[in-house]
Coordinates of C-alpha atoms and ligand atoms in Angstrom, one line a residue:
M712 CA 20.7 12.3 -7.2
R713 CA 17.7 14.2 -7.1
T714 CA 16.6 16.1 -4.3
G715 CA 13.3 18.4 -2.9
R716 CA 10.3 17.0 -1.2
V717 CA 8.3 13.9 -2.6
T718 CA 5.4 12.0 -0.8
V719 CA 4.1 9.0 -1.9
L720 CA 1.2 7.1 -1.4
A721 CA 1.5 3.6 -1.1
G722 CA 0.1 0.2 -0.3
G723 CA 2.1 -2.9 0.1
V724 CA 4.0 -4.8 -2.5
G725 CA 3.9 -2.7 -5.3
A726 CA 4.3 0.8 -3.4
A727 CA 7.5 -0.9 -1.7
R728 CA 8.8 -2.0 -4.7
F729 CA 7.9 1.5 -6.4
L730 CA 9.8 3.1 -3.4
R731 CA 13.1 0.9 -3.2
G732 CA 13.1 2.5 -6.7
L733 CA 12.8 6.2 -5.9
L734 CA 15.1 5.7 -3.0
R735 CA 17.9 4.8 -5.9
V736 CA 17.5 8.2 -8.1
H737 CA 16.2 10.5 -5.0
R738 CA 17.5 11.9 -1.8
P739 CA 16.1 9.6 1.1
A740 CA 15.7 12.3 3.3
D741 CA 13.4 14.3 1.2
V742 CA 10.9 11.1 0.7
T743 CA 7.9 10.6 2.9
A744 CA 5.5 7.5 2.5
I745 CA 2.0 7.6 3.3
V746 CA 1.1 4.1 4.0
N747 CA -2.3 2.3 4.3
V748 CA -3.6 1.0 7.5
S749 CA -6.8 -0.4 6.6
D750 CA -5.5 -4.0 6.4
D751 CA -4.1 -3.9 10.1
F752 CA -5.7 -6.3 12.2
T753 CA -5.6 -8.3 15.3
L754 CA -4.2 -11.8 15.7
H755 CA -2.9 -13.8 18.8
G756 CA -4.0 -10.3 20.6
L757 CA -1.2 -8.7 18.3
H758 CA -1.3 -5.9 16.2
I759 CA -0.1 -6.3 12.6
S760 CA 0.5 -3.9 9.9
P761 CA 1.0 -5.9 6.8
D762 CA 1.5 -2.6 4.6
L763 CA 3.8 -1.0 6.9
D764 CA 5.6 -4.0 7.5
T765 CA 5.8 -4.8 3.4
V766 CA 7.4 -1.4 2.9
T767 CA 9.8 -1.4 6.0
Y768 CA 11.2 -4.9 5.2
T769 CA 11.4 -4.2 1.6
L770 CA 13.2 -1.0 2.0
A771 CA 15.7 -2.7 4.6
E772 CA 16.2 -5.4 2.1
Q773 CA 14.9 -8.0 4.6
I774 CA 12.0 -9.0 2.7
N775 CA 11.1 -12.5 1.5
T776 CA 11.6 -11.7 -2.3
E777 CA 9.1 -14.8 -3.1
T778 CA 6.1 -13.9 -1.4
G779 CA 6.9 -10.4 -1.3
W780 CA 5.6 -9.9 2.1
G781 CA 7.5 -11.3 5.4
R782 CA 11.0 -11.5 6.3
A783 CA 13.8 -13.0 4.4
D784 CA 15.6 -16.0 5.9
E785 CA 12.6 -16.7 8.1
T786 CA 12.2 -19.6 10.5
W787 CA 8.5 -20.6 11.4
R788 CA 9.1 -22.3 14.8
V789 CA 6.2 -20.7 16.8
L790 CA 3.5 -21.2 13.7
T791 CA 4.4 -24.9 13.5
E792 CA 4.0 -25.3 17.5
L793 CA 0.8 -23.2 17.2
G794 CA -0.8 -25.5 14.5
R795 CA 0.0 -28.5 16.6
L796 CA -1.7 -27.0 19.8
G797 CA -4.6 -26.4 17.1
G798 CA -4.1 -22.5 17.2
Q799 CA -5.0 -20.0 14.3
D800 CA -2.2 -20.6 11.5
W801 CA -3.9 -19.8 8.4
F802 CA -2.1 -16.4 8.5
Q803 CA 1.9 -17.1 8.4
L804 CA 3.6 -15.1 10.9
G805 CA 7.5 -16.3 11.1
D806 CA 9.4 -16.0 14.3
L807 CA 11.3 -12.6 13.2
D808 CA 8.1 -11.3 11.9
L809 CA 6.4 -12.0 15.1
A810 CA 9.0 -10.5 17.2
L811 CA 7.8 -7.1 15.4
H812 CA 4.5 -7.4 16.2
L813 CA 5.3 -8.3 19.5
F814 CA 7.5 -5.1 19.8
R815 CA 4.4 -3.0 18.1
T816 CA 1.6 -4.2 20.4
Q817 CA 3.7 -3.9 23.7
R818 CA 4.7 -0.1 22.5
R819 CA 1.0 0.4 21.6
S820 CA -0.1 -0.8 25.2
E821 CA 2.6 1.6 26.7
G822 CA 0.5 4.4 25.0
A823 CA 2.7 5.1 21.7
T824 CA 0.5 6.2 18.9
L825 CA 1.1 3.7 15.6
S826 CA 2.9 6.6 14.0
E827 CA 5.1 6.8 16.9
V828 CA 5.8 3.1 16.9
T829 CA 6.5 2.7 12.9
S830 CA 8.9 5.4 13.4
E831 CA 11.1 3.5 16.2
I832 CA 10.7 0.3 13.7
A833 CA 11.7 2.2 10.9
A834 CA 14.6 3.6 12.5
S835 CA 15.7 0.5 13.9
F836 CA 15.7 -0.9 10.1
G837 CA 18.4 2.1 9.2
L838 CA 15.5 3.6 7.0
E839 CA 16.3 7.0 6.0
L840 CA 13.1 8.0 4.4
R841 CA 9.7 9.1 7.0
L842 CA 7.6 6.5 6.9
L843 CA 3.6 7.7 8.3
P844 CA 0.6 5.4 8.6
V845 CA -1.9 7.3 7.0
S846 CA -4.0 7.8 10.7
D847 CA -3.2 6.7 14.1
D848 CA -6.9 6.1 14.2
P849 CA -8.3 2.5 13.2
I850 CA -9.6 2.3 9.6
Q851 CA -10.7 -1.3 8.6
T852 CA -11.6 -2.8 5.4
R853 CA -14.5 -4.4 5.2
I854 CA -15.6 -6.7 2.0
T855 CA -19.0 -7.8 1.0
P856 CA -18.7 -11.0 -1.1
A857 CA -20.9 -11.2 -4.3
E858 CA -22.3 -14.3 -3.3
P859 CA -24.7 -15.5 -1.9
A860 CA -27.0 -12.7 -2.3
D861 CA -27.4 -12.1 1.7
A862 CA -23.8 -12.6 2.4
S863 CA -22.3 -10.7 5.3
E864 CA -19.3 -8.6 5.2
I865 CA -16.1 -10.3 6.1
D866 CA -12.4 -8.9 7.2
F867 CA -9.7 -7.7 4.5
Q868 CA -7.4 -10.6 5.7
D869 CA -10.4 -13.2 5.9
Y870 CA -11.0 -12.2 2.1
F871 CA -7.4 -12.0 1.1
V872 CA -5.4 -14.6 2.8
A873 CA -8.0 -17.2 4.1
Q874 CA -10.2 -17.0 0.9
R875 CA -7.2 -16.1 -1.8
H876 CA -9.0 -13.6 -3.0
G877 CA -11.0 -16.0 -5.0
I878 CA -14.1 -14.8 -4.6
A879 CA -16.5 -12.0 -6.4
V880 CA -17.0 -8.5 -4.5
R881 CA -19.9 -6.7 -4.3
S882 CA -19.0 -3.8 -2.1
V883 CA -15.7 -2.5 -0.3
R884 CA -16.2 0.0 2.9
F885 CA -13.7 1.5 5.1
A886 CA -15.3 1.6 8.5
G887 CA -14.1 4.4 10.6
I888 CA -12.8 6.5 8.1
D889 CA -14.7 9.5 8.0
A890 CA -14.0 10.0 11.8
A891 CA -10.3 9.1 11.0
Q892 CA -8.1 12.1 11.5
P893 CA -4.5 12.3 9.3
A894 CA -1.4 11.1 11.3
P895 CA 0.9 13.7 12.5
G896 CA 2.9 15.2 9.3
V897 CA 0.5 13.9 6.7
L898 CA -1.1 16.9 5.5
D899 CA 2.0 19.0 5.7
A900 CA 3.7 16.2 3.4
L901 CA 0.8 16.2 1.1
S902 CA 0.7 20.1 1.1
T903 CA 4.4 21.0 0.7
A904 CA 5.9 18.1 -1.6
D905 CA 5.1 16.4 -5.2
V906 CA 3.0 13.7 -4.5
I907 CA 3.2 10.0 -6.1
V908 CA 0.4 7.6 -6.4
A909 CA 2.4 4.2 -6.3
P910 CA 1.1 1.6 -8.2
S911 CA -1.3 -0.1 -5.7
N912 CA -4.4 -1.6 -5.6
P913 CA -7.0 1.5 -6.0
F914 CA -9.5 0.0 -3.8
V915 CA -8.3 -1.7 -1.2
S916 CA -4.8 0.2 -0.8
I917 CA -5.2 3.7 -1.9
G918 CA -8.8 4.2 -1.3
P919 CA -8.4 4.4 2.0
V920 CA -5.9 6.8 1.8
V921 CA -7.2 9.2 -0.4
G922 CA -10.8 8.3 1.5
V923 CA -9.9 10.1 4.7
P924 CA -11.7 13.5 4.1
T925 CA -9.2 15.9 5.0
I926 CA -6.7 14.0 2.8
R927 CA -9.0 13.9 -0.5
D928 CA -9.6 17.6 0.2
T929 CA -5.8 18.7 0.3
L930 CA -5.2 16.4 -2.6
A931 CA -7.6 18.0 -4.9
R932 CA -6.6 21.0 -4.2
R933 CA -3.3 20.2 -5.7
R934 CA -4.1 17.7 -8.2
D935 CA -1.8 19.3 -10.7
S936 CA 1.3 18.3 -8.4
V937 CA -0.2 15.0 -8.0
A938 CA 1.2 12.0 -10.4
A939 CA -0.3 8.2 -10.1
V940 CA 1.8 5.2 -11.6
S941 CA -1.0 2.7 -12.8
P942 CA -1.4 -0.5 -11.2
I943 CA -3.1 -1.8 -14.0
V944 CA -1.1 -2.9 -17.0
G945 CA -2.5 -4.2 -20.5
G946 CA -6.0 -4.8 -18.6
A947 CA -4.8 -6.6 -15.7
S948 CA -3.3 -6.1 -12.2
I949 CA 0.8 -6.8 -12.1
K950 CA -0.4 -8.5 -8.7
G951 CA -2.9 -9.1 -7.0
P952 CA -6.8 -8.7 -7.5
A953 CA -7.1 -4.9 -8.5
G954 CA -8.0 -6.0 -11.8
A955 CA -10.8 -8.6 -10.9
M956 CA -12.2 -6.1 -8.2
M957 CA -12.4 -3.5 -11.0
R958 CA -14.5 -5.5 -13.1
D959 CA -16.6 -6.7 -10.1
L960 CA -17.5 -3.3 -8.7
G961 CA -18.3 -2.0 -12.1
H962 CA -15.6 -0.3 -13.4
E963 CA -13.1 -1.0 -16.9
P964 CA -10.2 -2.9 -15.9
S965 CA -8.0 -0.4 -17.8
V966 CA -5.7 2.6 -17.3
V967 CA -8.8 4.4 -18.6
G968 CA -10.7 2.9 -15.7
I969 CA -7.7 3.9 -13.3
A970 CA -8.0 7.2 -14.6
R971 CA -11.9 7.5 -14.0
L972 CA -10.9 6.7 -10.4
Y973 CA -8.3 8.8 -10.0
V974 CA -9.0 12.2 -11.9
E975 CA -10.3 14.5 -9.1
F976 CA -7.3 14.3 -7.2
A977 CA -4.4 13.4 -9.2
G978 CA -3.4 15.2 -12.8
T979 CA -1.2 13.0 -14.4
L980 CA -1.0 9.0 -14.8
V981 CA 2.1 6.7 -15.5
I982 CA 0.9 4.1 -17.9
D983 CA 2.8 1.2 -19.5
N984 CA 4.1 0.9 -22.9
A985 CA 1.4 -1.9 -23.5
D986 CA -1.0 0.6 -23.0
R987 CA 0.2 3.1 -25.5
D988 CA -2.9 2.8 -27.5
L989 CA -5.2 3.9 -24.5
A990 CA -3.2 7.5 -23.8
D991 CA -5.7 9.4 -25.8
A992 CA -8.6 8.0 -23.8
V993 CA -6.6 8.5 -20.8
A994 CA -6.5 12.2 -21.4
D995 CA -10.1 12.2 -22.5
A996 CA -11.0 11.2 -18.9
G997 CA -8.9 14.2 -17.7
M998 CA -5.6 13.1 -16.7
T999 CA -2.3 14.0 -18.6
P1000 CA -0.6 10.4 -20.0
V1001 CA 2.9 9.6 -19.3
V1002 CA 4.0 6.4 -21.1
T1003 CA 6.8 4.4 -20.2
D1004 CA 7.7 1.2 -19.2
S1005 CA 6.1 0.3 -15.8
I1006 CA 7.0 -3.5 -15.0
M1007 CA 9.4 -3.1 -12.1
S1008 CA 10.7 -6.4 -12.9
S1009 CA 14.1 -5.5 -11.0
P1010 CA 15.1 -2.5 -8.6
E1011 CA 17.0 -0.7 -11.8
R1012 CA 13.6 -0.7 -13.9
A1013 CA 11.8 0.5 -10.5
A1014 CA 14.4 3.1 -10.3
A1015 CA 14.0 4.1 -13.9
L1016 CA 10.2 4.3 -13.5
A1017 CA 10.8 6.3 -10.4
R1018 CA 12.8 9.0 -12.1
T1019 CA 10.3 9.4 -15.2
T1020 CA 7.5 9.9 -12.5
L1021 CA 9.2 12.3 -10.8
E1022 CA 10.1 13.8 -14.1
A1023 CA 6.6 14.0 -14.8
V1024 CA 5.2 15.5 -11.6
S1025 CA 8.0 18.3 -11.4
G1026 CA 7.7 19.3 -14.6
Q1027 CA 11.9 18.6 -15.1
Ligands
FO1_872 N1 -0.1 -13.0 2.6 C1 -1.0 -14.3 2.4 O1 -1.4 -14.4 0.9 N2 -0.4 -15.4 3.2 C2 -0.3 -14.8 4.5 O2 -0.1 -15.7 5.3 C3 0.1 -13.7 5.0 C4 0.9 -13.5 6.0 C5 1.2 -12.1 6.2 C6 2.5 -12.1 7.6 C7 2.6 -10.8 7.6 C8 2.6 -9.7 6.5 O3 3.1 -8.3 7.1 C9 1.8 -9.8 5.6 C10 1.4 -11.2 5.7 N3 0.6 -11.4 3.9 C11 -0.1 -12.6 4.0 C12 0.4 -10.4 3.2 C13 -0.6 -9.2 3.6 O4 -1.5 -10.0 4.2 C14 -1.3 -8.6 2.4 O5 -0.3 -8.6 1.1 C15 -1.7 -7.2 2.4 O6 -2.4 -7.1 3.7 C16 -2.6 -6.9 1.3 O7 -1.6 -5.6 1.0

């Protein structure tokens, strides 16, 4: 088992699987995950933090493996009754999941910060890594659809869940990001550790983490200690809308497009064997390519990817 401080910038499903692999090969107490909060929203009066919860449930082996989000062995009595009443049931919150949102919301109303309640939840699930929201301040992803020409901004979960990310995107904005302060421990975790950017959506998962001004500056100063894992393989995203979004927003949907997006703050890009022929173009874009099998089809494969990424970022 490897040791030494490692910090992972994380979105939801892809990051959670990567972290699960990482914890098989690296001492959990040395790992910090800094998680996107810009998907967070309020529904039924409850504070929902999808990416934090996906990471928590995955690492606790409590994730619904079919969807990649929500709890395993979930029941849906509350949602069913909500639907019968004519309430909002477009966002599927199971009974066990709802208990977590009730707890988080209650603790927030008592004055606990998101970091504090996140740490309480992580401890209750027996997690040994340190789980940090990127910020305790609100950051909200706002999407402007490409059509019609005068389309208004919509909330992220409206785009992602209600519209099943099936619409073209004109622009993405993170409301509140310029004023957001990193949560306690975030800058320290970025300044004193090897840093890995998980294979998450570059726009709506990694964008609102590295877009916090002090985080961007800290990473840019340490780019030689930062390695990213490409979420794009063979010109498409493994899961979710990253590839389509790159195209919509005028970027090449390839590992070279990822390198151009990440070059300011990361020195190394881990790419899949399928993209071997693009390694020279990644280098031309300013990042050192590392070619490996990056498809995390099992925890063992995720662990192998994590080990290769650790070796790339630590130089051993
Ligand atoms: N994603 C869906 O596509 N449909 C859902 O109904 C849904 C419910 C849900 C409930 C709790 C949770 O933590 C996540 C949930 N997600 C759902 C996933 C989530 O909205 C997205 O995967 C992320 O926000 C994108 O990273």
